[in-house]
Amino acid sequence: MSHPPRIWQLVLRSIVHHSEQQFVEGDLEETFHEIEGDYGSRRARQWYRSQVLRSIPGFLLRTTYWSLEMTKNYLLLALRNLRKSLGFMSINITGLAVGIACTIIIGLFAISELSFDTHHEQADRIMRVVRTSNFTEVETRSPITAAPLGPMFTANFPEITNYFRLQKRRADIEMRVNGRVFSESDVYDADASILDILNIPAARPMTADALEQAYRLLLSESVAERMFGTQDPQGQTIQVLGSDYVVDGVFRDFPATSHFRPSVLLSFETLVQTRPGVINHMGNNFFHTYLLLNAATDRSVVDAKFPAAIEAVAGPEVASRIGFHLQPMLDIHLHSHMDGELEPNGSVETLLILGMIALFILILAIVNFINLSTARSARRAREVGVRKAVGAHRTQVISQFLGETIMLSALALLVGLGMTFVFEPIFSELAGRPLDLSLLVHPGFLAGLVGFVLFVGLLSGFYPALVLARFNPVVVLKGDLLAGQSGSSFFRRALVVFQFTVSIVLIVGTLIVNRQLSYLQDRPLGFDEEQVLVTRMRTPEMRRSGATLISEFERQAGVEGVTASSSLLGNGAGGVLLMPEGVESGEDGVSVAMLHVRPGFSDLMDVSVLNGRRFDPDRPADLDEAFLINRTAALRMGWTASEAVGRSIVWPSSLDGSTPDVMEGRVVGVLDDFHFQSLHTQVEPLVLVATADVPSYIMTRVRTEDLSATMQGLEQAWAQVYPDDSFEAFFLDDHFNNLYAAEERSARMFRLFSLLAIALAGLGLLGLASYSTSRRTREIGIRKVMGASSTSILRLLVSEFVILVSIAFVIASPIAWYIMRGWLSNFPYRVGVEPQAFLMAGAAALILTVVTVGYHATRAAWSDPIETIRYE
Amino acid sequence: MLTRAEELILLAVWRLQEEAYGASIRTHLSNVTGEDWPIATVYTPLDRLTRKGLLRSRMGAPTGGRGGRSRKLYRLTGDGVRALNTARSVTDAMWKDLPDPGLSLT
């Protein structure tokens, strides 16, 4: 007697529902042997095969029918369960949904952060020139370079095929169109080659020579629409700062994922023709220079050639102090944080931290989900016992529970997606730009979501399913429901500890980030930055009539005083090399930052004098032979503040040749250190030189009362002196606050997500507390009958969780301390990692615990023991 | 109303009496009709008839030749017997007094 063909037996087994397998297989085998007996085994095997093949459609139909029938039953049970413990389930689903929404939003944010500038086809070949200078001991890096660099490098290096230069106009620019006035921010001067190097799609046809001639401009689509409505603006005239420009075309708005987003591009040629002094001078660092490398070139090859090139042009002395290197455009958004960036950039650290927070929130949510599902499933032991007693397979029980958790996690996903849409505007506000929700329907993303649902469903269903399927129906039905549950209760406790560890770390982090931020914003800068209006002399021509402007400004009511400096406070200052007394050669000079200021500067800005005196406007000699130095400069030159006064200093000449003067003078006073740079850097040695000219930045201290009248007066005074140029001004303290925009943004995000994490931990705790108290209902009843007071029972119930949270606190503290110390070490001026933050976080966690657990515990503790003991 | 397959299966169960189970029903039907019935086409109507209450099934003891697997045995219920009788009288009525069926091959 042979055996039916095994392969067809397997096929049969795979299509027949397991409830029918036994007798169907038996039937076929029986007939098989009969046929074998009558006609031989060959015939029988043939018959067996044809039987299986022809039965496939019929059995498939039946199997589907059976599983549908069972699914209907499971679904019904699942829904009943959902309804029976609605509160429990909604906590469970909401928790996971919040976790999912957070992760999706942070994921979308990360995708958008990583995709900055990638929409340009040649993006990986576009480099920005970074200038490094080590006039002071700290090497400073700046993206702001001189105009001749681009053409020079392109002409001399075969690896560089093209360049463009950008200049961002600092203030809003007034534009007149047919008598209407518009104020535009994000106005840039740009070379025509920007259109070849970047991908700037035209929204309307552009002229073939767009931006190539002087007094031409391009508008972004949104600006064009604001100015001209639906009309094509090409060929129209716009008055910009008093000059007529012709519109060459309209480009589509730059995507939000661009490191700069111009609204108007003015032709660089205009600058070339009207300001040759600025454009041709190597010392005028005003521009961002971008280079296009040819495909085969690595940027390090070009970097290596820079020193020799600088030496050839400017001599060895300059070459030792100034260097250039290339920065990939794709690195700008996440990796570049220099003074003078076009926009506040993102930071890779923030992204990493956010990613970690997302991961933790998701883990928190999943943990909650598993935790609650497991806790709840213990209540269904009896259901499982009955099922098994009437003949359910282990596999059936497992698949029933897995199916339920998968269904729940799918439900949570739907809710989470809904939340994503609700939260997105809030987050966009924090992030400063909208997120691309269209990524949500990307097939890869959808596949990921389905995978996630299965993963979470299986993960959270697996443990309870396995435990339940293992239940011995006899034991379970006898009522000994929770035998073998002690192991899982350890598991649940560990999860609570984990959740609170994460929450406490996040709370501590948020508190410290907030403190650091307000510290940055509130730290005394060493001068009075309030109520100072800054106006920039945009051209050397304007500076010529600067003195007139200053005296006009000073005459206005509400103005306390006017002064000027060569750099904007907060943005640092240019470096020079000085030879203090006793130093003979330039090689041994001291590198310092230098500000050229009007004589009254230190007085008006309220910088305190440590020793000596300020510049005296009535002593003309101060203009030629007096230096004011800050405390750090005095130390660098080897003097104490009192020794320094009266010492002589020689300023040989500026190294880059931009100011050819030579000056010899004495230190007349030592100023206390003040922050002429942002608080991201330590105060550097600084030397002030008085000048009778008017340096670029005019600072007007105004009185608070009747500010608008004062502003009006200033604007009129400006119009008298410069009838052709518009009045642009901003407040110095705003400028300082903007320096910390990136920190501000991260602080707000951290606040939001820590809040969510805490809410999730609380939610999980709430569910667990309700579960654990209801499990102990009978125990509580018996304790009360035996004479325990309600308060002692309350203490018993709450202390269990308080201990867990305390353990979490002990674990979290060193972690938070370590992480935050690392973060703070990025700042030279910073708050300490102080115990208050930890105490507050611990207290918050504790209060949360007592409140959430206390609610259920109180109800249980004050319940009537007769009711609870009878409870079954 | 019974379908043709259902009617044939009920008849087979009636004929096979205590020995009515999947394999024997299938063999009997195949022998009578001269077609090899796939096993699935036997079980589907068997199930349907059981749900309608015309048949009752029980698990029989495992026998040899089946690899130790048990059989699912079927028996007509009272309703099943009545349904067969109805089917028969309907068929008889339909055939009765046909003028000339014209179906003979002569």
CSV table of N, CA and C in Angstrom, one decimal, chain B residues 17-99:
chain,number,residue,atom,x,y,z
B,17,GLN,N,-27.3,4.7,4.3
B,17,GLN,CA,-27.7,4.5,5.7
B,17,GLN,C,-26.6,4.7,6.7
B,18,GLU,N,-26.2,3.7,7.5
B,18,GLU,CA,-25.2,3.9,8.5
B,18,GLU,C,-23.8,4.1,7.9
B,19,GLU,N,-23.6,3.9,6.6
B,19,GLU,CA,-22.3,4.0,6.0
B,19,GLU,C,-22.2,5.3,5.2
B,20,ALA,N,-23.0,6.3,5.5
B,20,ALA,CA,-23.0,7.5,4.7
B,20,ALA,C,-22.0,8.5,5.3
B,21,TYR,N,-20.9,8.7,4.6
B,21,TYR,CA,-19.9,9.7,4.9
B,21,TYR,C,-19.2,10.2,3.6
B,22,GLY,N,-18.4,11.2,3.7
B,22,GLY,CA,-17.9,11.9,2.5
B,22,GLY,C,-17.5,10.9,1.4
B,23,ALA,N,-16.5,10.0,1.7
B,23,ALA,CA,-15.9,9.2,0.7
B,23,ALA,C,-17.0,8.3,0.1
B,24,SER,N,-17.8,7.6,0.9
B,24,SER,CA,-18.8,6.7,0.3
B,24,SER,C,-19.8,7.4,-0.5
B,25,ILE,N,-20.3,8.6,0.0
B,25,ILE,CA,-21.2,9.3,-0.8
B,25,ILE,C,-20.6,9.7,-2.2
B,26,ARG,N,-19.4,10.2,-2.1
B,26,ARG,CA,-18.7,10.6,-3.4
B,26,ARG,C,-18.6,9.4,-4.3
B,27,THR,N,-18.2,8.3,-3.8
B,27,THR,CA,-18.0,7.1,-4.7
B,27,THR,C,-19.3,6.7,-5.3
B,28,HIS,N,-20.4,6.7,-4.4
B,28,HIS,CA,-21.7,6.3,-4.9
B,28,HIS,C,-22.2,7.2,-6.0
B,29,LEU,N,-22.1,8.5,-5.8
B,29,LEU,CA,-22.5,9.5,-6.8
B,29,LEU,C,-21.7,9.3,-8.1
B,30,SER,N,-20.4,9.1,-7.9
B,30,SER,CA,-19.6,9.0,-9.1
B,30,SER,C,-20.0,7.7,-9.9
B,31,ASN,N,-20.2,6.6,-9.2
B,31,ASN,CA,-20.6,5.4,-9.9
B,31,ASN,C,-21.9,5.6,-10.6
B,32,VAL,N,-23.0,6.2,-9.9
B,32,VAL,CA,-24.3,6.3,-10.5
B,32,VAL,C,-24.3,7.3,-11.7
B,33,THR,N,-23.6,8.4,-11.5
B,33,THR,CA,-23.6,9.4,-12.6
B,33,THR,C,-22.6,9.2,-13.7
B,34,GLY,N,-21.6,8.4,-13.3
B,34,GLY,CA,-20.5,8.2,-14.3
B,34,GLY,C,-19.5,9.3,-14.4
B,35,GLU,N,-19.6,10.3,-13.5
B,35,GLU,CA,-18.6,11.4,-13.4
B,35,GLU,C,-17.8,11.3,-12.1
B,36,ASP,N,-16.6,11.7,-12.1
B,36,ASP,CA,-15.8,11.7,-10.9
B,36,ASP,C,-16.0,13.0,-10.2
B,37,TRP,N,-16.9,12.9,-9.1
B,37,TRP,CA,-17.2,14.1,-8.4
B,37,TRP,C,-16.0,14.6,-7.5
B,38,PRO,N,-15.6,15.8,-7.6
B,38,PRO,CA,-14.6,16.3,-6.7
B,38,PRO,C,-15.2,16.4,-5.3
B,39,ILE,N,-14.3,16.1,-4.3
B,39,ILE,CA,-14.8,15.9,-2.9
B,39,ILE,C,-15.5,17.2,-2.4
B,40,ALA,N,-14.9,18.4,-2.9
B,40,ALA,CA,-15.5,19.6,-2.4
B,40,ALA,C,-16.9,19.8,-2.8
B,41,THR,N,-17.3,19.3,-4.0
B,41,THR,CA,-18.7,19.4,-4.4
B,41,THR,C,-19.6,18.5,-3.6
B,42,VAL,N,-19.1,17.6,-2.9
B,42,VAL,CA,-19.9,16.8,-2.0
B,42,VAL,C,-20.1,17.5,-0.7
B,43,TYR,N,-19.0,18.0,-0.1
B,43,TYR,CA,-19.1,18.6,1.2
B,43,TYR,C,-19.9,19.9,1.3
B,44,THR,N,-19.8,20.7,0.2
B,44,THR,CA,-20.5,22.0,0.2
B,44,THR,C,-22.0,21.7,0.4
B,45,PRO,N,-22.7,20.9,-0.4
B,45,PRO,CA,-24.1,20.6,-0.2
B,45,PRO,C,-24.4,19.9,1.1
B,46,LEU,N,-23.4,19.0,1.5
B,46,LEU,CA,-23.6,18.3,2.8
B,46,LEU,C,-23.8,19.3,3.9
B,47,ASP,N,-22.9,20.3,3.9
B,47,ASP,CA,-22.9,21.3,5.0
B,47,ASP,C,-24.2,22.1,4.9
B,48,ARG,N,-24.6,22.5,3.7
B,48,ARG,CA,-25.8,23.3,3.5
B,48,ARG,C,-27.0,22.5,4.0
B,49,LEU,N,-27.0,21.3,3.7
B,49,LEU,CA,-28.2,20.4,4.1
B,49,LEU,C,-28.2,20.3,5.6
B,50,THR,N,-27.0,20.2,6.2
B,50,THR,CA,-26.9,20.1,7.7
B,50,THR,C,-27.5,21.3,8.3
B,51,ARG,N,-27.0,22.5,7.8
B,51,ARG,CA,-27.5,23.8,8.3
B,51,ARG,C,-29.0,23.9,8.2
B,52,LYS,N,-29.5,23.4,7.0
B,52,LYS,CA,-31.0,23.5,6.8
B,52,LYS,C,-31.8,22.5,7.7
B,53,GLY,N,-31.0,21.6,8.4
B,53,GLY,CA,-31.7,20.7,9.3
B,53,GLY,C,-32.2,19.4,8.6
B,54,LEU,N,-31.8,19.2,7.3
B,54,LEU,CA,-32.2,18.0,6.6
B,54,LEU,C,-31.3,16.8,6.9
B,55,LEU,N,-30.1,17.1,7.4
B,55,LEU,CA,-29.2,16.1,7.7
B,55,LEU,C,-28.6,16.3,9.1
B,56,ARG,N,-28.2,15.2,9.7
B,56,ARG,CA,-27.5,15.4,11.0
B,56,ARG,C,-26.1,14.7,10.9
B,57,SER,N,-25.1,15.3,11.4
B,57,SER,CA,-23.8,14.7,11.3
B,57,SER,C,-23.2,14.3,12.6
B,58,ARG,N,-22.4,13.3,12.7
B,58,ARG,CA,-21.7,13.0,13.9
B,58,ARG,C,-20.3,12.4,13.5
B,59,MET,N,-19.4,12.5,14.4
B,59,MET,CA,-18.0,11.9,14.1
B,59,MET,C,-18.0,10.5,14.4
B,60,GLY,N,-17.6,9.7,13.4
B,60,GLY,CA,-17.5,8.2,13.6
B,60,GLY,C,-16.1,7.9,14.2
B,61,ALA,N,-16.0,6.6,14.5
B,61,ALA,CA,-14.7,6.1,15.0
B,61,ALA,C,-13.7,6.0,13.8
B,62,PRO,N,-12.4,6.3,14.1
B,62,PRO,CA,-11.4,6.1,13.1
B,62,PRO,C,-11.4,4.7,12.6
B,63,THR,N,-11.2,4.5,11.3
B,63,THR,CA,-11.1,3.2,10.7
B,63,THR,C,-9.8,3.1,9.9
B,64,GLY,N,-9.5,1.9,9.6
B,64,GLY,CA,-8.3,1.6,8.8
B,64,GLY,C,-8.4,2.2,7.4
B,65,GLY,N,-7.3,2.3,6.7
B,65,GLY,CA,-7.3,2.8,5.4
B,65,GLY,C,-7.4,4.3,5.3
B,66,ARG,N,-7.6,5.0,6.5
B,66,ARG,CA,-7.8,6.4,6.4
B,66,ARG,C,-6.6,7.1,7.2
B,67,GLY,N,-5.6,6.4,7.5
B,67,GLY,CA,-4.5,7.0,8.2
B,67,GLY,C,-4.9,7.3,9.6
B,68,GLY,N,-5.9,6.5,10.2
B,68,GLY,CA,-6.3,6.8,11.5
B,68,GLY,C,-7.2,8.0,11.7
B,69,ARG,N,-7.7,8.5,10.6
B,69,ARG,CA,-8.6,9.7,10.7
B,69,ARG,C,-10.0,9.2,10.9
B,70,SER,N,-10.8,10.0,11.6
B,70,SER,CA,-12.2,9.6,11.8
B,70,SER,C,-13.1,10.1,10.6
B,71,ARG,N,-14.3,9.5,10.6
B,71,ARG,CA,-15.2,9.9,9.5
B,71,ARG,C,-16.3,10.8,10.1
B,72,LYS,N,-16.8,11.6,9.2
B,72,LYS,CA,-18.0,12.4,9.6
B,72,LYS,C,-19.2,11.7,8.9
B,73,LEU,N,-20.0,11.1,9.8
B,73,LEU,CA,-21.2,10.3,9.3
B,73,LEU,C,-22.4,11.2,9.2
B,74,TYR,N,-23.2,10.9,8.2
B,74,TYR,CA,-24.5,11.7,8.0
B,74,TYR,C,-25.7,10.8,8.1
B,75,ARG,N,-26.8,11.4,8.6
B,75,ARG,CA,-28.1,10.7,8.6
B,75,ARG,C,-29.2,11.6,8.3
B,76,LEU,N,-30.2,11.1,7.6
B,76,LEU,CA,-31.4,12.0,7.3
B,76,LEU,C,-32.1,12.3,8.6
B,77,THR,N,-32.6,13.5,8.7
B,77,THR,CA,-33.5,13.8,9.8
B,77,THR,C,-35.0,13.6,9.3
B,78,GLY,N,-35.9,13.8,10.2
B,78,GLY,CA,-37.3,13.7,9.7
B,78,GLY,C,-37.6,14.7,8.6
B,79,ASP,N,-37.1,15.9,8.8
B,79,ASP,CA,-37.3,17.0,7.7
B,79,ASP,C,-36.6,16.5,6.4
B,80,GLY,N,-35.5,15.8,6.6
B,80,GLY,CA,-34.8,15.3,5.4
B,80,GLY,C,-35.7,14.3,4.6
B,81,VAL,N,-36.3,13.4,5.4
B,81,VAL,CA,-37.1,12.4,4.7
B,81,VAL,C,-38.3,13.1,4.0
B,82,ARG,N,-38.9,14.0,4.8
B,82,ARG,CA,-40.0,14.8,4.2
B,82,ARG,C,-39.6,15.5,2.9
B,83,ALA,N,-38.4,16.1,3.0
B,83,ALA,CA,-38.0,16.9,1.8
B,83,ALA,C,-37.8,15.9,0.6
B,84,LEU,N,-37.3,14.7,0.9
B,84,LEU,CA,-37.1,13.8,-0.2
B,84,LEU,C,-38.4,13.4,-0.8
B,85,ASN,N,-39.4,13.1,0.1
B,85,ASN,CA,-40.7,12.7,-0.4
B,85,ASN,C,-41.3,13.8,-1.2
B,86,THR,N,-41.2,15.0,-0.8
B,86,THR,CA,-41.7,16.2,-1.5
B,86,THR,C,-41.1,16.2,-2.9
B,87,ALA,N,-39.8,16.1,-2.9
B,87,ALA,CA,-39.1,16.1,-4.2
B,87,ALA,C,-39.6,15.1,-5.1
B,88,ARG,N,-39.8,13.9,-4.5
B,88,ARG,CA,-40.2,12.8,-5.4
B,88,ARG,C,-41.6,13.1,-5.9
B,89,SER,N,-42.5,13.5,-5.1
B,89,SER,CA,-43.9,13.8,-5.6
B,89,SER,C,-43.9,14.9,-6.6
B,90,VAL,N,-43.0,15.9,-6.4
B,90,VAL,CA,-43.0,16.9,-7.4
B,90,VAL,C,-42.5,16.4,-8.7
B,91,THR,N,-41.4,15.6,-8.7
B,91,THR,CA,-40.9,15.0,-9.9
B,91,THR,C,-42.0,14.1,-10.6
B,92,ASP,N,-42.6,13.3,-9.7
B,92,ASP,CA,-43.7,12.4,-10.3
B,92,ASP,C,-44.8,13.2,-11.0
B,93,ALA,N,-45.2,14.3,-10.2
B,93,ALA,CA,-46.3,15.1,-10.8
B,93,ALA,C,-45.9,15.8,-12.1
B,94,MET,N,-44.6,16.2,-12.2
B,94,MET,CA,-44.2,16.8,-13.4
B,94,MET,C,-44.2,15.8,-14.6
B,95,TRP,N,-43.8,14.5,-14.3
B,95,TRP,CA,-43.7,13.5,-15.3
B,95,TRP,C,-45.1,13.0,-15.7
B,96,LYS,N,-46.0,13.0,-14.8
B,96,LYS,CA,-47.3,12.3,-14.9
B,96,LYS,C,-48.1,12.9,-16.1
B,97,ASP,N,-48.7,11.9,-16.9
B,97,ASP,CA,-49.6,12.3,-18.0
B,97,ASP,C,-49.0,13.2,-19.0
B,98,LEU,N,-47.8,13.2,-19.2
B,98,LEU,CA,-47.2,14.0,-20.3
B,98,LEU,C,-47.8,13.5,-21.5
B,99,PRO,N,-48.4,14.4,-22.4
B,99,PRO,CA,-49.0,13.9,-23.7
B,99,PRO,C,-48.0,13.0,-24.5
